[in-house]
Protein backbone atom coordinates (compact mmCIF):
# COMPACT_ATOMS: atom_id res chain seq x y z
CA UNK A 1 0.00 0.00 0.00
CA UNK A 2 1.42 3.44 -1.06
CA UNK A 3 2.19 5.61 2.39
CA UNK A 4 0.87 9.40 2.37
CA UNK A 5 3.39 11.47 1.97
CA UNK A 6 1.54 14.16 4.29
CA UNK A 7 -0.83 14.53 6.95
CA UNK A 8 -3.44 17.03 8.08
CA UNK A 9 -3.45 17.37 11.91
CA UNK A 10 -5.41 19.62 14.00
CA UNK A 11 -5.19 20.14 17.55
CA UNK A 12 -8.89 21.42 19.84
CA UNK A 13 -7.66 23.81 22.38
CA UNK A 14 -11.45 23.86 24.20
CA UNK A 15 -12.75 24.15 27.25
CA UNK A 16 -15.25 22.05 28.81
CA UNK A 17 -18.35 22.33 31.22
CA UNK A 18 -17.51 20.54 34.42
CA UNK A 19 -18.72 17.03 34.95
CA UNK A 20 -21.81 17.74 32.30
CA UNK A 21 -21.48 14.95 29.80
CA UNK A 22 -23.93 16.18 27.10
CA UNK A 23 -22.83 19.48 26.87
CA UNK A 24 -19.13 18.45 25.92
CA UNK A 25 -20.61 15.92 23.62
CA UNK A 26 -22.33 19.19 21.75
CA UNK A 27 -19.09 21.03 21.95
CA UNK A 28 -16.98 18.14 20.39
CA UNK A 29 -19.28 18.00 17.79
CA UNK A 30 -18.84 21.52 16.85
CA UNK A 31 -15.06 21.18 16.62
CA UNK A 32 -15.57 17.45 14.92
CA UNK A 33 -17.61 19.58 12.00
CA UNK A 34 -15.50 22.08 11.37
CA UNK A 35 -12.01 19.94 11.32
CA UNK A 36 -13.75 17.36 8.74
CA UNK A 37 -14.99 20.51 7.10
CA UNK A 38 -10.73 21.13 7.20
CA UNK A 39 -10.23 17.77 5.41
CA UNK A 40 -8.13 16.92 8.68
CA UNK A 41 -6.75 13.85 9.12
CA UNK A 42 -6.02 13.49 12.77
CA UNK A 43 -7.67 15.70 15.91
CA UNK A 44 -6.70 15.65 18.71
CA UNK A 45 -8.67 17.13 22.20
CA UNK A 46 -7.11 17.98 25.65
CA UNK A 47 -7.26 15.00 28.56
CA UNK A 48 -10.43 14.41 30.41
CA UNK A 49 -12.21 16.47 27.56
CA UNK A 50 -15.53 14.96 28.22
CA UNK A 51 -16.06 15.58 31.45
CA UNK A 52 -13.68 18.05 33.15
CA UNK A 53 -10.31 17.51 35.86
CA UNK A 54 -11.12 18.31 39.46
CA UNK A 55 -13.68 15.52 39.32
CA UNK A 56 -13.02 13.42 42.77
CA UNK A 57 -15.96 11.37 44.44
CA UNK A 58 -17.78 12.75 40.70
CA UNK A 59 -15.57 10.31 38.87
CA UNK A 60 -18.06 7.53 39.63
CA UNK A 61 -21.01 10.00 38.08
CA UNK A 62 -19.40 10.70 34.76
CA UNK A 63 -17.52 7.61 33.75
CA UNK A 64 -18.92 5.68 31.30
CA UNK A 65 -17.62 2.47 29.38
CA UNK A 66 -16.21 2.43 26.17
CA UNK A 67 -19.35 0.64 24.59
CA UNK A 68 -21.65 3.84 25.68
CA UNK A 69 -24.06 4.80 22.93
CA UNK A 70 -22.71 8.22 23.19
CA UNK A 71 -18.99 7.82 22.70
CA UNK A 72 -20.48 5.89 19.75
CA UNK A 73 -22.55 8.60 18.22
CA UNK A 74 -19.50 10.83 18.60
CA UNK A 75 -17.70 8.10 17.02
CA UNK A 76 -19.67 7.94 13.71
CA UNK A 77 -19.28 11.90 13.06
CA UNK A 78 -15.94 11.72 13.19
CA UNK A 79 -16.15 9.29 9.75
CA UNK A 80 -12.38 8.49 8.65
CA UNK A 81 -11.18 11.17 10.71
CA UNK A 82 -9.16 9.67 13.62
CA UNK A 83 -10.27 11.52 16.53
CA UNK A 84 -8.68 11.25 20.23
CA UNK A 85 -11.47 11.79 23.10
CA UNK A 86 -10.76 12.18 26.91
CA UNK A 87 -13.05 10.44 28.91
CA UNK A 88 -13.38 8.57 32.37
CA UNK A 89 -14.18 4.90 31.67
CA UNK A 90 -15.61 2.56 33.73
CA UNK A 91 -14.14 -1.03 33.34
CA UNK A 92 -16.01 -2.49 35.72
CA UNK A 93 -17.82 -1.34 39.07
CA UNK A 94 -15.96 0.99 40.97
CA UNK A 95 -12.65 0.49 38.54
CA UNK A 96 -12.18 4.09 36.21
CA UNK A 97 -9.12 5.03 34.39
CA UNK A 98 -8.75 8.67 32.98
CA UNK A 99 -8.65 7.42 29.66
CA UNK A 100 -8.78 8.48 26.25
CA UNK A 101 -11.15 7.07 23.33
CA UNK A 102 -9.40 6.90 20.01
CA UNK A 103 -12.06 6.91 17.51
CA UNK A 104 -11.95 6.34 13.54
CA UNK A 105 -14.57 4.84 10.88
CA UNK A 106 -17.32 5.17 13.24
CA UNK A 107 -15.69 3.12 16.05
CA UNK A 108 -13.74 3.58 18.64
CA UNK A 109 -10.67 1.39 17.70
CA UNK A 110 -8.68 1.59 21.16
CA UNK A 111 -8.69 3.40 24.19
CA UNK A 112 -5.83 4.41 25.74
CA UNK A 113 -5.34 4.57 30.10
CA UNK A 114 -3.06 6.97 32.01
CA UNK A 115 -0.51 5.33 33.16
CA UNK A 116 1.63 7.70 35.73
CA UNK A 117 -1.26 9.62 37.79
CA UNK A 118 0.36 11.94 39.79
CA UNK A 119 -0.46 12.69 43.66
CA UNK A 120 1.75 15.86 44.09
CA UNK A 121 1.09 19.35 44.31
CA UNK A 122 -2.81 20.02 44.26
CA UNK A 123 -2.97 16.83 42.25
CA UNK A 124 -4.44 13.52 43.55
CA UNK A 125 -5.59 11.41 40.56
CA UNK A 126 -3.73 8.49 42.02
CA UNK A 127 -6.68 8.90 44.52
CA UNK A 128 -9.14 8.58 42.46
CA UNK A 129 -8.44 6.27 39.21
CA UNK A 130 -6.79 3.17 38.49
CA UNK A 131 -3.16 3.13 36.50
CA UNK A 132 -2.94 1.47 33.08
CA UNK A 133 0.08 -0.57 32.08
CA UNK A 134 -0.24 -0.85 28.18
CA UNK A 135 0.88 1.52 25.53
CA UNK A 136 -1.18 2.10 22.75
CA UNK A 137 -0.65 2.20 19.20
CA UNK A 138 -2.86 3.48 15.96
CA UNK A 139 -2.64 3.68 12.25
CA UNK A 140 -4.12 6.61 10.99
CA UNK A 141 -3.16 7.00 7.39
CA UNK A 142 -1.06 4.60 5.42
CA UNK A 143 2.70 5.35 6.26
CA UNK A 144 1.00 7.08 9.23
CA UNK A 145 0.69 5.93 13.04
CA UNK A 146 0.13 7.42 16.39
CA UNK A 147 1.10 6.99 20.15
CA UNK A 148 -1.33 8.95 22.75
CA UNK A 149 0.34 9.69 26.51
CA UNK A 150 -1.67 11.42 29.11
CA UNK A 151 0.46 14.45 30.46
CA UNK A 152 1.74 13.20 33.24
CA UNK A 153 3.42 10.31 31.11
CA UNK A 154 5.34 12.40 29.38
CA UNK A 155 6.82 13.55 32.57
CA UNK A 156 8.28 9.94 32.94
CA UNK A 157 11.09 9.76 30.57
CA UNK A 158 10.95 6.01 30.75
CA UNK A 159 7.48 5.84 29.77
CA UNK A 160 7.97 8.38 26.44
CA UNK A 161 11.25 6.16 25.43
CA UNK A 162 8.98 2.88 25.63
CA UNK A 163 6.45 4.45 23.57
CA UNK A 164 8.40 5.59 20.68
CA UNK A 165 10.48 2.42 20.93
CA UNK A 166 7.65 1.42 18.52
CA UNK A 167 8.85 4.18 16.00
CA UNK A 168 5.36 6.15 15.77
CA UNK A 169 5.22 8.78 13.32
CA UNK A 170 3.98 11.04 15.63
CA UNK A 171 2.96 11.29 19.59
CA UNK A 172 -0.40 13.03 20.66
CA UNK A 173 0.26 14.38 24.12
CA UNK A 174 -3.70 15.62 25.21
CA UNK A 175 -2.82 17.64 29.28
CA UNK A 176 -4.93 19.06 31.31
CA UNK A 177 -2.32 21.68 33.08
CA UNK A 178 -3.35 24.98 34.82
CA UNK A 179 -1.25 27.38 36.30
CA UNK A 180 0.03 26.77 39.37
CA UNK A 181 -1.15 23.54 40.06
CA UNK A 182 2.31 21.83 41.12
CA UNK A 183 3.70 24.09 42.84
CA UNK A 184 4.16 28.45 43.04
CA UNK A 185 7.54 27.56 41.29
CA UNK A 186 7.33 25.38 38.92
CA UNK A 187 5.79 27.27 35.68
CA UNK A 188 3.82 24.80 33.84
CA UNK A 189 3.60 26.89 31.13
CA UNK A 190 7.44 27.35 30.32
CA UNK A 191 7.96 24.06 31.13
CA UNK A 192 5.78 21.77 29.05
CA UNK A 193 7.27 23.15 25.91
CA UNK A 194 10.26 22.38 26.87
CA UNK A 195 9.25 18.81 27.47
CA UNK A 196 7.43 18.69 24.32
CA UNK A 197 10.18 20.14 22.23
CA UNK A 198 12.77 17.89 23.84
CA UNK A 199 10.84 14.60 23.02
CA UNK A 200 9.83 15.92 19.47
CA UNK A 201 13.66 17.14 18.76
CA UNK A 202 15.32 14.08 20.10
CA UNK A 203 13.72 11.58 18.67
CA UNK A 204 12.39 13.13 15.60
CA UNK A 205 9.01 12.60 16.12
CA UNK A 206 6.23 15.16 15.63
CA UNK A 207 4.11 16.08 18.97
CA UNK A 208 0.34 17.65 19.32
CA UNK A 209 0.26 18.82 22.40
CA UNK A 210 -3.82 19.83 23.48
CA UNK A 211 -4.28 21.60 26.77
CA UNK A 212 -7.35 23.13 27.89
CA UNK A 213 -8.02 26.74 28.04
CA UNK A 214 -10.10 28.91 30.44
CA UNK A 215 -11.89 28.43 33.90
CA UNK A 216 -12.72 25.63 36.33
CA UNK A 217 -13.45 26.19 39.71
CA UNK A 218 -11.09 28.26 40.97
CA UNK A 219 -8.35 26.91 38.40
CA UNK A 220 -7.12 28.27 35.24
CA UNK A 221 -6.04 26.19 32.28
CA UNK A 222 -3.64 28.90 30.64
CA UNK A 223 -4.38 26.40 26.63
CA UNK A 224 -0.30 26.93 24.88
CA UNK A 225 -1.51 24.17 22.95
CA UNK A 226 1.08 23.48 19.78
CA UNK A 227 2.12 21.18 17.15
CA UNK A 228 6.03 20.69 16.34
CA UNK A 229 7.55 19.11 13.76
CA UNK A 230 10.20 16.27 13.96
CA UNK A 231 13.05 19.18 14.73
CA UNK A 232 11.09 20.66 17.82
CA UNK A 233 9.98 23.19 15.86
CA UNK A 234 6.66 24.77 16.69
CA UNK A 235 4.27 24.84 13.34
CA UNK A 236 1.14 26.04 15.05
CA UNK A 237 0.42 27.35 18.13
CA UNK A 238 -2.78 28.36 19.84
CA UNK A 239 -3.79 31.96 21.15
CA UNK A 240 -5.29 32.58 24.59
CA UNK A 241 -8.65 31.46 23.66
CA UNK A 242 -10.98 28.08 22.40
CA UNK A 243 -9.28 27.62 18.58
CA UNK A 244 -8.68 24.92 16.23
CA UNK A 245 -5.09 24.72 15.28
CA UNK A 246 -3.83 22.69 12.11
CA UNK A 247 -0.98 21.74 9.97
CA UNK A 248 0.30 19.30 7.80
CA UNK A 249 3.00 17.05 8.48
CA UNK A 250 6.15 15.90 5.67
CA UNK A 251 6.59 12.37 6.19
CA UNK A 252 10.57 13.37 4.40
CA UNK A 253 10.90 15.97 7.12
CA UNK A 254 10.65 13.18 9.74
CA UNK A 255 12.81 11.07 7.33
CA UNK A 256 15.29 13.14 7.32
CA UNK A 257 15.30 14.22 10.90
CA UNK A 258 15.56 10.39 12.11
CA UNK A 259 18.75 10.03 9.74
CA UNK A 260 20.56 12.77 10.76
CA UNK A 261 19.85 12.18 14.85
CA UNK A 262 18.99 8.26 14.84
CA UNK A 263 18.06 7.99 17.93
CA UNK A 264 15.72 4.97 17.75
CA UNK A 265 18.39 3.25 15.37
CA UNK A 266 20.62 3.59 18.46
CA UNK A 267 18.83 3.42 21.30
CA UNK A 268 20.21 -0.39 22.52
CA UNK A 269 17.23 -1.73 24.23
CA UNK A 270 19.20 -4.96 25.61
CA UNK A 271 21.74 -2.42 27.58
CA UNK A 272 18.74 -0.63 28.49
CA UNK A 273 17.11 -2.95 29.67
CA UNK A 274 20.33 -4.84 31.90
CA UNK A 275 21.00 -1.48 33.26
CA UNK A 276 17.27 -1.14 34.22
CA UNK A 277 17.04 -4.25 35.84
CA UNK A 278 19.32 -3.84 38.70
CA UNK A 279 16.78 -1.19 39.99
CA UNK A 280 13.91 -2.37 41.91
């Protein structure tokens, strides 16, 4: 099958309405319309997207499983458009996983679960939800496939390394990060894109990185959502505001970035994992 040499990839920067289900189905809609109206290829929205972050006991109210009519109605607008969801899903009673439903052809064709929840700062989804422990992997185009981690994962090295041992061509990294929330300190803002640009740069892999933007509670999700090429290189960023961003990735520009800096060529999983194995 001949690969695409391109791909159209958009990136929601929304808000949602906390813990109200069928108003951020209505709202995904809207931005499901007008990226298919965009011939995208591949959007992306922020973490928990469906229902909202400070949930706590309200986890158990609006988690659903993945075989819920809704995320299935939301499924079949998005046509061949793979689209990546954040939801709470319930795998069985009382179990919930801050998840993310990866939908495409009028399915959802794999859902992807958090796998570092972090307890620190004013953040306690270890609390709350269950871990994952599987990485997850889509095609999206021909010549085109896509790894989803959950902002905190990409704040375990280990975890990002694992998931582009795979060789995705590109990494969807959907946060939910307001200001402040670690610590005074630590600007989340600053910060992130350095994460995201060091991960894109170093292993030559493009990022979309989808962060909410506006109010909830007394938090503020500041957005900075962007998407960088396989250099680091930011080709769209978001204003302060609920936008759409888009651009179209060069499978040759991520070519040619992996052969001039292979680090997946050299990254010697067996010493890896020796060296890795004396820690317990």
């Amino acid at each position: 099958m001949h690969h695409q040499d391109s791909l159209k990839v958009a990136a929601a920067q929304i808000n949602c309405a906390f813990a109200d289900l069928d108003a951020n189905l209505e709202h995904h809609r809207e931005y499901i319309d007008q990226a298919r109206a965009e011939d995208v290829e591949l959007l992306v929205f922020p973490e928990l997207s469906l229902t909202g972050y400070g949930l706590g006991r309200q986890v158990m109210e609006v988690a659903i499983p993945r075989e819920d009519p809704r995320l299935a109605t939301l499924a079949s607008a998005c046509g061949d458009m793979q689209t990546v969801v954040g939801f709470v899903e319930e795998a069985s009673p009382g179990e919930y996983y801050n998840a993310l439903a990866i939908m495409q052809r009028g399915e959802i064709i794999a859902v992807h679960r958090k796998l570092n929840l972090p307890s620190y700062g004013g953040l306690e989804e270890g609390k709350w939800f269950t871990h994952g422990n599987e990485l997850t992997h889509t095609d999206v185009r021909p010549g085109w496939s896509n790894t989803p981690l959950i902002c905190a994962d990409m704040w375990n090295p280990a975890l990002v390394h694992a998931a582009l041992l795979a060789r995705p061509t590109l990494l969807c990294a959907p946060i939910n990060s307001a200001s402040g929330i670690v610590s005074e300190d630590f600007s989340n803002e600053q910060n992130w894109h350095v994460n995201v640009r060091f991960y894109a740069m170093t292993y030559g892999t493009p990022v979309i990185m989808v962060n909410r933007y506006g109010p909830e509670g007394d938090s503020h999700f500041w957005g900075g959502s962007c998407i960088l090429g396989p250099r680091g290189e930011f080709l769209a960023r978001a204003e302060d505001r609920e936008m759409l961003i888009t651009t179209t990735l060069s499978r040759k520009a991520i070519a040619n970035a992996r052969f001039e800096l292979p680090t997946h060529r050299d990254a010697d999983t067996p010493l890896i994992r020796e060296l890795m194995a004396s820690y317990r």
